[in-house]
Short mmCIF file of C-alpha atoms and ligand atoms in Angstrom, two decimals:
data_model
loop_
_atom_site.label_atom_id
_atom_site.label_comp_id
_atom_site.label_asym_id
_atom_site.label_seq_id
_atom_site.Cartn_x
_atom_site.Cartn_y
_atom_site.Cartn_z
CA UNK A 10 116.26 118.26 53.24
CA UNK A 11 118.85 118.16 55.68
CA UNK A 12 121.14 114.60 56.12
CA UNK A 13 120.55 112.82 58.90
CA UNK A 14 123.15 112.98 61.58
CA UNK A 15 125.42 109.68 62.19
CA UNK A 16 126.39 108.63 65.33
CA UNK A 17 129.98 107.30 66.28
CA UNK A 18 129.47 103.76 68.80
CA UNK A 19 130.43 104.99 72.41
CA UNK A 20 133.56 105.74 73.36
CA UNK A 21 135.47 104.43 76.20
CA UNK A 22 138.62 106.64 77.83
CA UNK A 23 140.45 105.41 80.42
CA UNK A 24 141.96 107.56 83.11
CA UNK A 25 144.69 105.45 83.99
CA UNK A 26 145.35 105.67 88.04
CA UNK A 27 146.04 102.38 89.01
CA UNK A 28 144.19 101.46 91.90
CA UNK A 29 141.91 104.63 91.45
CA UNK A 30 141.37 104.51 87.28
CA UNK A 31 137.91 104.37 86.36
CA UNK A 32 136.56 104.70 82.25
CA UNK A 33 134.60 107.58 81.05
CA UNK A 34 131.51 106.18 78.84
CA UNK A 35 131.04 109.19 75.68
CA UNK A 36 128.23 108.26 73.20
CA UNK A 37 124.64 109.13 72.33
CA UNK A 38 122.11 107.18 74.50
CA UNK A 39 124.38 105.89 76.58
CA UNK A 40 122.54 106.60 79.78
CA UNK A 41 120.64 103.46 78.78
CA UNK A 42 123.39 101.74 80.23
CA UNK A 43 124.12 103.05 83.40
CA UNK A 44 122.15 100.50 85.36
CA UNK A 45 124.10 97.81 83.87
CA UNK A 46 127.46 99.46 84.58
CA UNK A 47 127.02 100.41 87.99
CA UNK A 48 125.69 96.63 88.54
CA UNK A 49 128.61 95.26 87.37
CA UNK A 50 131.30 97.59 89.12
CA UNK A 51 129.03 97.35 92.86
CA UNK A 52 127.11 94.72 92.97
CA UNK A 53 124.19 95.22 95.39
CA UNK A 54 125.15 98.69 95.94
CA UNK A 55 122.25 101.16 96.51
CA UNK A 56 122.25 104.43 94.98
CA UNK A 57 121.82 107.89 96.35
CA UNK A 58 121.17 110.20 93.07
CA UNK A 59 122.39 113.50 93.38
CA UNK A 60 120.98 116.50 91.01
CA UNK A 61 119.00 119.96 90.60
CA UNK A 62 115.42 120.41 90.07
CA UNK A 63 116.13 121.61 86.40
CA UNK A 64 117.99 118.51 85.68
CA UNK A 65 115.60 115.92 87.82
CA UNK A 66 112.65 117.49 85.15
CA UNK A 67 114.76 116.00 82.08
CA UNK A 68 116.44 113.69 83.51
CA UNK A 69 115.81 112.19 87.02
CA UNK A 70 113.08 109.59 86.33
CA UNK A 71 115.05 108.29 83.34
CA UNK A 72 118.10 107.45 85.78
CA UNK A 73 115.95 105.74 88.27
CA UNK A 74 114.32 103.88 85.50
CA UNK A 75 117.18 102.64 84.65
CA UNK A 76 118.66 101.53 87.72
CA UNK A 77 115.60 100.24 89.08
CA UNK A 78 115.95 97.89 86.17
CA UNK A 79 119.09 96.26 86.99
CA UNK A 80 117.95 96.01 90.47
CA UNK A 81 119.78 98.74 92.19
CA UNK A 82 117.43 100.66 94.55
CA UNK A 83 117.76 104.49 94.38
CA UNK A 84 117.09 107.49 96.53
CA UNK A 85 117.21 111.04 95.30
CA UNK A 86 118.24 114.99 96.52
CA UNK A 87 117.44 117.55 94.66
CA UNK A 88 119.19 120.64 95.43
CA UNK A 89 118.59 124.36 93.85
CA UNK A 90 120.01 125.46 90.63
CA UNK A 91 123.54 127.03 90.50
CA UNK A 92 126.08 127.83 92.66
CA UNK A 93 124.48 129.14 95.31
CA UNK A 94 123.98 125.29 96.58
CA UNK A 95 127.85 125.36 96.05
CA UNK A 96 128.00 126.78 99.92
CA UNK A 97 128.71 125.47 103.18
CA UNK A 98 124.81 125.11 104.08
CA UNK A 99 124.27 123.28 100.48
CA UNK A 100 126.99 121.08 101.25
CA UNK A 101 125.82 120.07 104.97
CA UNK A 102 121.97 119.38 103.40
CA UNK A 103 123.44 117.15 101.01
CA UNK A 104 125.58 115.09 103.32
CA UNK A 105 122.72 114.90 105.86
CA UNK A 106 120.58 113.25 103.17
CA UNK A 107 123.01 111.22 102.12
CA UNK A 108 123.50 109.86 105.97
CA UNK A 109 119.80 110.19 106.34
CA UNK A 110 119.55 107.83 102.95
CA UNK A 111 121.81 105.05 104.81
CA UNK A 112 124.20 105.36 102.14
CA UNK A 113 127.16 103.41 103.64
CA UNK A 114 130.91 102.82 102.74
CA UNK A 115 129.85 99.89 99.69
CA UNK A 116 126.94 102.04 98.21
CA UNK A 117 127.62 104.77 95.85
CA UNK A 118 126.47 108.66 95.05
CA UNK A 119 125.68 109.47 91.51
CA UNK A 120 126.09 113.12 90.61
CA UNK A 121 123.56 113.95 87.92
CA UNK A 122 124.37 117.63 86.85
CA UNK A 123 126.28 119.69 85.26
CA UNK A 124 129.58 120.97 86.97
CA UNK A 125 127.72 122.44 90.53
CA UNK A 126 126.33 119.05 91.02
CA UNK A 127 129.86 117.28 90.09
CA UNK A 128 131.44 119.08 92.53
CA UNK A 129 128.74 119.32 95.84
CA UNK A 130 128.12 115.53 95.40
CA UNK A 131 132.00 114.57 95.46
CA UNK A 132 132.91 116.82 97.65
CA UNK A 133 129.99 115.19 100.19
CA UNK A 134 131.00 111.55 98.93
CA UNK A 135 134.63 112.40 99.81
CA UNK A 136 133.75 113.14 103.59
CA UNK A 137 130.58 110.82 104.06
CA UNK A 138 131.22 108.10 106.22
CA UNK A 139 135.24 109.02 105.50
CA UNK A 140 134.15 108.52 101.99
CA UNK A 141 132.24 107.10 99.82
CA UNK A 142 132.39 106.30 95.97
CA UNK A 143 130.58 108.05 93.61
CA UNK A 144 129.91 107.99 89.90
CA UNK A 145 129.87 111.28 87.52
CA UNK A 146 126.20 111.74 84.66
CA UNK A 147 127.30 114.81 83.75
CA UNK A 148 124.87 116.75 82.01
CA UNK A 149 126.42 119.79 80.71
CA UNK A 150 129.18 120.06 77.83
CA UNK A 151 131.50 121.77 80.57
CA UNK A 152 130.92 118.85 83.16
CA UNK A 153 131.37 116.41 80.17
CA UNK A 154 134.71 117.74 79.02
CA UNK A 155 135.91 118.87 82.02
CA UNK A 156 134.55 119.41 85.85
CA UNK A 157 133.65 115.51 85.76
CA UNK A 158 137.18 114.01 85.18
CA UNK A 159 139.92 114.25 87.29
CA UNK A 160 138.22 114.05 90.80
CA UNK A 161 138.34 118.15 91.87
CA UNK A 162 135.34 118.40 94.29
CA UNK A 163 134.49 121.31 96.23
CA UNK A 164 132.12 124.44 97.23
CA UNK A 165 132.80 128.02 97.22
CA UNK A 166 133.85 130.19 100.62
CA UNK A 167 132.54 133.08 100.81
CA UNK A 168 135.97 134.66 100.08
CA UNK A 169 136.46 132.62 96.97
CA UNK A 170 135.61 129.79 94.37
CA UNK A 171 136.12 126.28 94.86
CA UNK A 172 138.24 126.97 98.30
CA UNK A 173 136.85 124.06 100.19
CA UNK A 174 137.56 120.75 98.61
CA UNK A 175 139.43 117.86 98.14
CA UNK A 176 140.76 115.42 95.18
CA UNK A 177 138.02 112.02 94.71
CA UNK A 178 138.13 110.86 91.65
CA UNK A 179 134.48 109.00 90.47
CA UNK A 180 134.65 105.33 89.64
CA UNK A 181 132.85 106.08 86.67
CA UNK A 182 132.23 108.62 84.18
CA UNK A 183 129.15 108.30 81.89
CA UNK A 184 128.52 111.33 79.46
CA UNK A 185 125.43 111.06 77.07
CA UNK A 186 125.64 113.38 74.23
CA UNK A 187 121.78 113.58 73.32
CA UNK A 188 121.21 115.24 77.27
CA UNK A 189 123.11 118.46 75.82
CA UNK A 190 120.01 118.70 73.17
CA UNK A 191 118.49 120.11 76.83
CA UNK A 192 120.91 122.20 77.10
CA UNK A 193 120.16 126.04 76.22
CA UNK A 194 122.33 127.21 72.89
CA UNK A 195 124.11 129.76 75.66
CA UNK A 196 124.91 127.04 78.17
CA UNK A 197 126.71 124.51 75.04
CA UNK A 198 128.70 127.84 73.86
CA UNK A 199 129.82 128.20 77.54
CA UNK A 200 130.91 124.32 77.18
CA UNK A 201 132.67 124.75 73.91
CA UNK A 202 135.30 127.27 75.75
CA UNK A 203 136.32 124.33 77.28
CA UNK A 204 136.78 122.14 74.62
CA UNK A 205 138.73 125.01 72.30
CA UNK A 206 140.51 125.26 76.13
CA UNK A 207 142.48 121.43 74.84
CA UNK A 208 143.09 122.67 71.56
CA UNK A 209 144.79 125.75 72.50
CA UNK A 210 147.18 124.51 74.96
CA UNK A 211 148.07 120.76 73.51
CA UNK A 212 146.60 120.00 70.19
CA UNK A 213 147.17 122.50 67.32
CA UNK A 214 145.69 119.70 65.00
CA UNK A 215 142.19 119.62 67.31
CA UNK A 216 142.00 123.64 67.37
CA UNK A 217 142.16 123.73 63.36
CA UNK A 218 139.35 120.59 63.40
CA UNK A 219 137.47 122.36 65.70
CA UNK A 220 137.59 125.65 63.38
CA UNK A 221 136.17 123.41 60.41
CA UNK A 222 134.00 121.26 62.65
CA UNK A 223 132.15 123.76 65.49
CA UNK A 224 128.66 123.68 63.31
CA UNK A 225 128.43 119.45 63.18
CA UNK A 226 129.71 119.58 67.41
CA UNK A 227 126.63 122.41 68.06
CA UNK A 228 123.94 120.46 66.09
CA UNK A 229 124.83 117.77 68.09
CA UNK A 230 126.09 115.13 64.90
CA UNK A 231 129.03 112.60 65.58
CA UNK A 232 131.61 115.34 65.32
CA UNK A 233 130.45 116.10 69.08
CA UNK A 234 131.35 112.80 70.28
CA UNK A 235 134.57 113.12 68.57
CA UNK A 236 135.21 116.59 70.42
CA UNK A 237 133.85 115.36 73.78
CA UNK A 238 135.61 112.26 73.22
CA UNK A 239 139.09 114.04 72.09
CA UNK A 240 138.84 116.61 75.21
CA UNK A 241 138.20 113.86 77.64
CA UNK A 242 141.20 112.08 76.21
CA UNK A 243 143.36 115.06 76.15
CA UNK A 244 142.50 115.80 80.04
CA UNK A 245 142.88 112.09 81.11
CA UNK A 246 146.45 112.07 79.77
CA UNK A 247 146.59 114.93 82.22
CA UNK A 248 145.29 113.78 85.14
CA UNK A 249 146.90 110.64 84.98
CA UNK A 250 150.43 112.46 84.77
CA UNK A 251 149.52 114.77 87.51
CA UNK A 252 146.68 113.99 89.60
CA UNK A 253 147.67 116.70 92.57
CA UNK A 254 148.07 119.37 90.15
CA UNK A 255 151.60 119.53 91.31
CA UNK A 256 152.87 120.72 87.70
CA UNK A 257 151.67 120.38 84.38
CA UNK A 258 147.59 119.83 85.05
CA UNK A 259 148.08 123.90 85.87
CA UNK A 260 148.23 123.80 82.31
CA UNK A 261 144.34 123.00 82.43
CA UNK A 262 143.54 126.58 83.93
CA UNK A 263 144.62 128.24 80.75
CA UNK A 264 142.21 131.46 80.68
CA UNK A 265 141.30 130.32 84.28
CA UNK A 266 143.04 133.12 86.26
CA UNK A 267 141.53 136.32 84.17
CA UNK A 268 138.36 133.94 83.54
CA UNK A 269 137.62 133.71 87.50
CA UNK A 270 138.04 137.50 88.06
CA UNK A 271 135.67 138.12 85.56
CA UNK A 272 133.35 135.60 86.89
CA UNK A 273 133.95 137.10 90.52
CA UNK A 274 133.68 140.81 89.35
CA UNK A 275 130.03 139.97 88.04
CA UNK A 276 128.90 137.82 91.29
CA UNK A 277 129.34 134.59 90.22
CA UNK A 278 126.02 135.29 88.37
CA UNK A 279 124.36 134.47 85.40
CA UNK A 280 126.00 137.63 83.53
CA UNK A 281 128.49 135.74 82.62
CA UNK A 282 128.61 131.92 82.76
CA UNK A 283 132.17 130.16 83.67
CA UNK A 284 133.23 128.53 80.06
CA UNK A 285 132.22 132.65 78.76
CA UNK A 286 134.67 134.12 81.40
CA UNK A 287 137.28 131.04 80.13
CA UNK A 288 136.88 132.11 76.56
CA UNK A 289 137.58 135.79 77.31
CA UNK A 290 140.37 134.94 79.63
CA UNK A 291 141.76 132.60 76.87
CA UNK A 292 141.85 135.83 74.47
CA UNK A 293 143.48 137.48 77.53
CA UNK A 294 145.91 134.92 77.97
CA UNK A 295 146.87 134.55 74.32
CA UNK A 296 147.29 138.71 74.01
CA UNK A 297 149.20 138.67 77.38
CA UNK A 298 151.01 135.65 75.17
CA UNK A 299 151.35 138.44 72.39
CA UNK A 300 152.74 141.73 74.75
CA UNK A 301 155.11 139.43 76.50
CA UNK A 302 156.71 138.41 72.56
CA UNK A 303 155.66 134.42 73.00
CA UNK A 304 153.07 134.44 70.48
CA UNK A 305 152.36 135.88 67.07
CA UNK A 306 149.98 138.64 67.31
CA UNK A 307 148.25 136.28 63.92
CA UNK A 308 147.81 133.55 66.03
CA UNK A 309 145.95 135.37 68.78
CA UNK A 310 143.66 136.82 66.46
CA UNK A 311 142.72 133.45 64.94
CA UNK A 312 141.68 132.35 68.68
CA UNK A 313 139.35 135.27 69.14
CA UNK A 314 138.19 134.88 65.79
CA UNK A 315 136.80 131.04 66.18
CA UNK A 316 135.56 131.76 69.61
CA UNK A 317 133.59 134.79 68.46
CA UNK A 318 132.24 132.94 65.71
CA UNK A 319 130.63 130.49 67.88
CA UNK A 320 129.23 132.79 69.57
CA UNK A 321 131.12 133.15 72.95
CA UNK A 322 132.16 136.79 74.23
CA UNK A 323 136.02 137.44 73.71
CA UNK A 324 136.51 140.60 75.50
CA UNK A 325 135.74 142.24 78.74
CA UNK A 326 133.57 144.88 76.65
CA UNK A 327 131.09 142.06 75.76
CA UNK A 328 129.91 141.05 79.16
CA UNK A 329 126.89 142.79 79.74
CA UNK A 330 126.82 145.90 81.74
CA UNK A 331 130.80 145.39 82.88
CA UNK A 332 132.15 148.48 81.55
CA UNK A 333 128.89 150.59 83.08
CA UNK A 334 128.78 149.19 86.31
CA UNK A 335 132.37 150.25 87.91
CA UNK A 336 133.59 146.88 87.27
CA UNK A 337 135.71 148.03 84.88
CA UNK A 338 138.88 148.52 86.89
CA UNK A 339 142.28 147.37 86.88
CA UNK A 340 142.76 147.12 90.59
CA UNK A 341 139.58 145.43 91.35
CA UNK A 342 140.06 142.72 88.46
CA UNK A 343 143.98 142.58 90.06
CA UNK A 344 143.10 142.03 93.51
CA UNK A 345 140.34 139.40 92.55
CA UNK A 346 143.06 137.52 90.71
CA UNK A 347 145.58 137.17 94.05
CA UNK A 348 142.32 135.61 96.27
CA UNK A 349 142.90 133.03 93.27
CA UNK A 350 144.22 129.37 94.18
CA UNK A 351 146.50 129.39 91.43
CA UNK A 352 148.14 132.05 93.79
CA UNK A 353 151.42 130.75 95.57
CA UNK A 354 153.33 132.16 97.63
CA UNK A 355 151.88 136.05 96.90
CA UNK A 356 152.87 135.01 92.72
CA UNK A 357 149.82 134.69 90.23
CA UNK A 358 150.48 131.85 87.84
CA UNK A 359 149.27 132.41 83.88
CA UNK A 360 148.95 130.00 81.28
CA UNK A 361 150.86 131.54 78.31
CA UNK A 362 150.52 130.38 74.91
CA UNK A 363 153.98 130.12 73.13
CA UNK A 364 151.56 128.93 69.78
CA UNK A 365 148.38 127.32 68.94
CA UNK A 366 148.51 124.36 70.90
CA UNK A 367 151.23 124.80 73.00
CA UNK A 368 151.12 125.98 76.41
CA UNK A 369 153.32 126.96 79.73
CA UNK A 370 153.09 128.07 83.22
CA UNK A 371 154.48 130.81 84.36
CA UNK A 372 154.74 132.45 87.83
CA UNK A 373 157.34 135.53 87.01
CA UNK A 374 154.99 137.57 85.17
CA UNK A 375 155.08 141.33 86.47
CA UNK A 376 152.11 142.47 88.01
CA UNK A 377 152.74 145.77 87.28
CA UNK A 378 152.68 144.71 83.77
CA UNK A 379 149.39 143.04 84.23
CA UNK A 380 147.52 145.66 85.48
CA UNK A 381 148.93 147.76 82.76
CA UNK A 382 147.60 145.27 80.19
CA UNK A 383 144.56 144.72 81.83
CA UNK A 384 143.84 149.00 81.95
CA UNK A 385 144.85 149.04 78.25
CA UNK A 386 142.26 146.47 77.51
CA UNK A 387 139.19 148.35 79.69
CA UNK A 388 139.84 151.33 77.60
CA UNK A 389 139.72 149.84 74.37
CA UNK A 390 143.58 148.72 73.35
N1 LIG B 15 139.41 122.16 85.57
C1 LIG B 15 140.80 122.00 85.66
C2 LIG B 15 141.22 120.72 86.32
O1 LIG B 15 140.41 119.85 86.52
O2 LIG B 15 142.36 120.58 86.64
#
């Protein structure tokens, strides 16, 4: 017989932004409580629920039930799976619903969804009415650990990811742990990239916990709490610092700039999920680490070793049908990387690793070099 699995009490983390902080709720079950919280921080607010059809079948009636209990009257829009509602036209249906919904300056959006849904609904609450406030359910381990703290809303252009947006933080984060039992196995893995993501460039201690921890945070005991709980922590201190992204939250894109390549390379499709293109750009990043003499060949080994274990691809060769399909080339995966944001100024910006748990920008990488590593790697090196 198997033990039962315990259950920390929930969490609270503050993301400390004076008049714009807000807390971020981490437990299991804690959805139960989202009526009572958004009571308390708007009283007599109504609520315009924001989510996709997959999520509304687990989850949608639950979140009305809930606020419907505490008295808060709700309306919902459903939008299509993925990131093709992540467009200009996506973004226009949702903010005509929202005005069509009466949702006014003192009412509030609630984006129920993983990181697609984080993003479209804040990005519409940002502009509604010149803004409105809105309040993060994430639903996916990425969107807990990541795309729903720190207030980065946005949709895609066609010419690139996430190029329309703006900064809104939420006024409140609440992250259930027992919705990721929804979640498929492949769509948790994609999460965990993330949460190795705080390890790797901060917390050597975390990484190592995480390497003797990953089976408790997949079958979903209190060691995932912990993790969601440590990440969210780790990227609050972040945030707080550097809201703007002016400096050191950069340091949050480690495996971001190869990662979104990949991700663009394969059509932004379901061949390759964004936390999978993060966990083979974080291999990329630490052996980039390892040619340009910052890290110990060892210690990028170890990084590919845990994320493989888990399950997550850790090189270009994994991603189905890449090295078939003419994707497989240097110049394309090069030029992909300068439509990037983290472009300035013509220079790419990596995330090095200088060791397991510390990491650095850097702007003055060669991109001759680059493209040399990156050919080496398509054929094998
Ligand atoms: N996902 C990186 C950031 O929020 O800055």
């Amino acid at each position: 017989m198997t033990a039962p699995l315990t259950h920390s009490a929930p969490i609270t983390v503050e993301v400390a932004l004076a008049e714009r902080a807000y807390d971020i709720i981490i437990g299991r079950d804690v959805l139960g409580s989202l009526g009572r919280r958004v009571a308390e921080l708007r009283p007599g607010a109504r609520v315009a629920i924001v989510t996709d059809y997959t999520v509304a079948r687990h989850w949608l009636a639950a979140v009305e039930w809930v606020l419907g209990e505490a008295g808060i009257p709700t309306s919902r829009i459903v939008v299509g799976e993925g990131e093709a509602s992540k467009t200009y036209a996506g973004f226009e249906s949702v903010c005509e619903a929202l005005i069509a919904a009466r949702i006014e300056r003192n009412d509030l959006v609630v984006a129920l969804g993983g990181g697609v849904i984080g993003d479209l609904a804040g990005f519409a609450a940002s502009v509604v009415r010149r803004g409105v406030d809105f309040v993060q359910v994430p639903t996916s381990l990425l969107a807990q650990v990541d795309s729903s703290v720190g207030g980065k809303t946005g949709i895609n252009s066609p010419q690139g990811k996430n190029l329309i947006g703006a900064f809104h933080q939420p006024v409140l984060v609440v992250a259930d742990t027992a919705v990721l039992d929804t979640l498929s196995p492949r769509q948790f893995r994609a999460g965990y990239a993330e949460v190795a993501k705080y390890g790797l460039l901060g917390d050597a201690g975390f990484f190592a916990w995480l390497e003797q921890n990953a089976a408790e945070i997949f079958s979903g005991g209190s060691a995932r709490e912990h993790a969601i709980a440590t990440s969210c922590r780790a990227k609050a201190a972040v945030v707080a610092r550097d809201e703007r992204e002016t400096g050191e939250r950069a340091l949050l894109n480690l495996g971001h700039t190869f990662g979104h390549a990949l991700e663009a390379a394969t059509g932004f499709s379901d061949r390759l999920f964004h936390g999978e293109g993060v966990a083979v750009g974080m291999v990329l990043a630490a052996e980039l680490s390892v040619e340009l003499g910052l890290l110990p060949s060892d210690a990028a080994r170890r990084i590919a070793r845990h994320l493989h274990d888990v399950g997550l691809p850790t090189a270009m060769q994994d991603i189905a049908g890449f090295m078939q399909e003419g994707l497989a080339d240097a110049d394309r995966l090069m030029a992909l990387m300068a439509q990037d944001k983290k472009v300035k100024r013509g220079r790419l910006t990596f995330i090095v690793l200088e060791a397991i748990g510390r990491a650095a920008i850097r702007s003055d990488i060669d991109p001759a070099m680059v493209h040399g590593f990156l050919a080496r790697k398509l054929d094998g090196g």
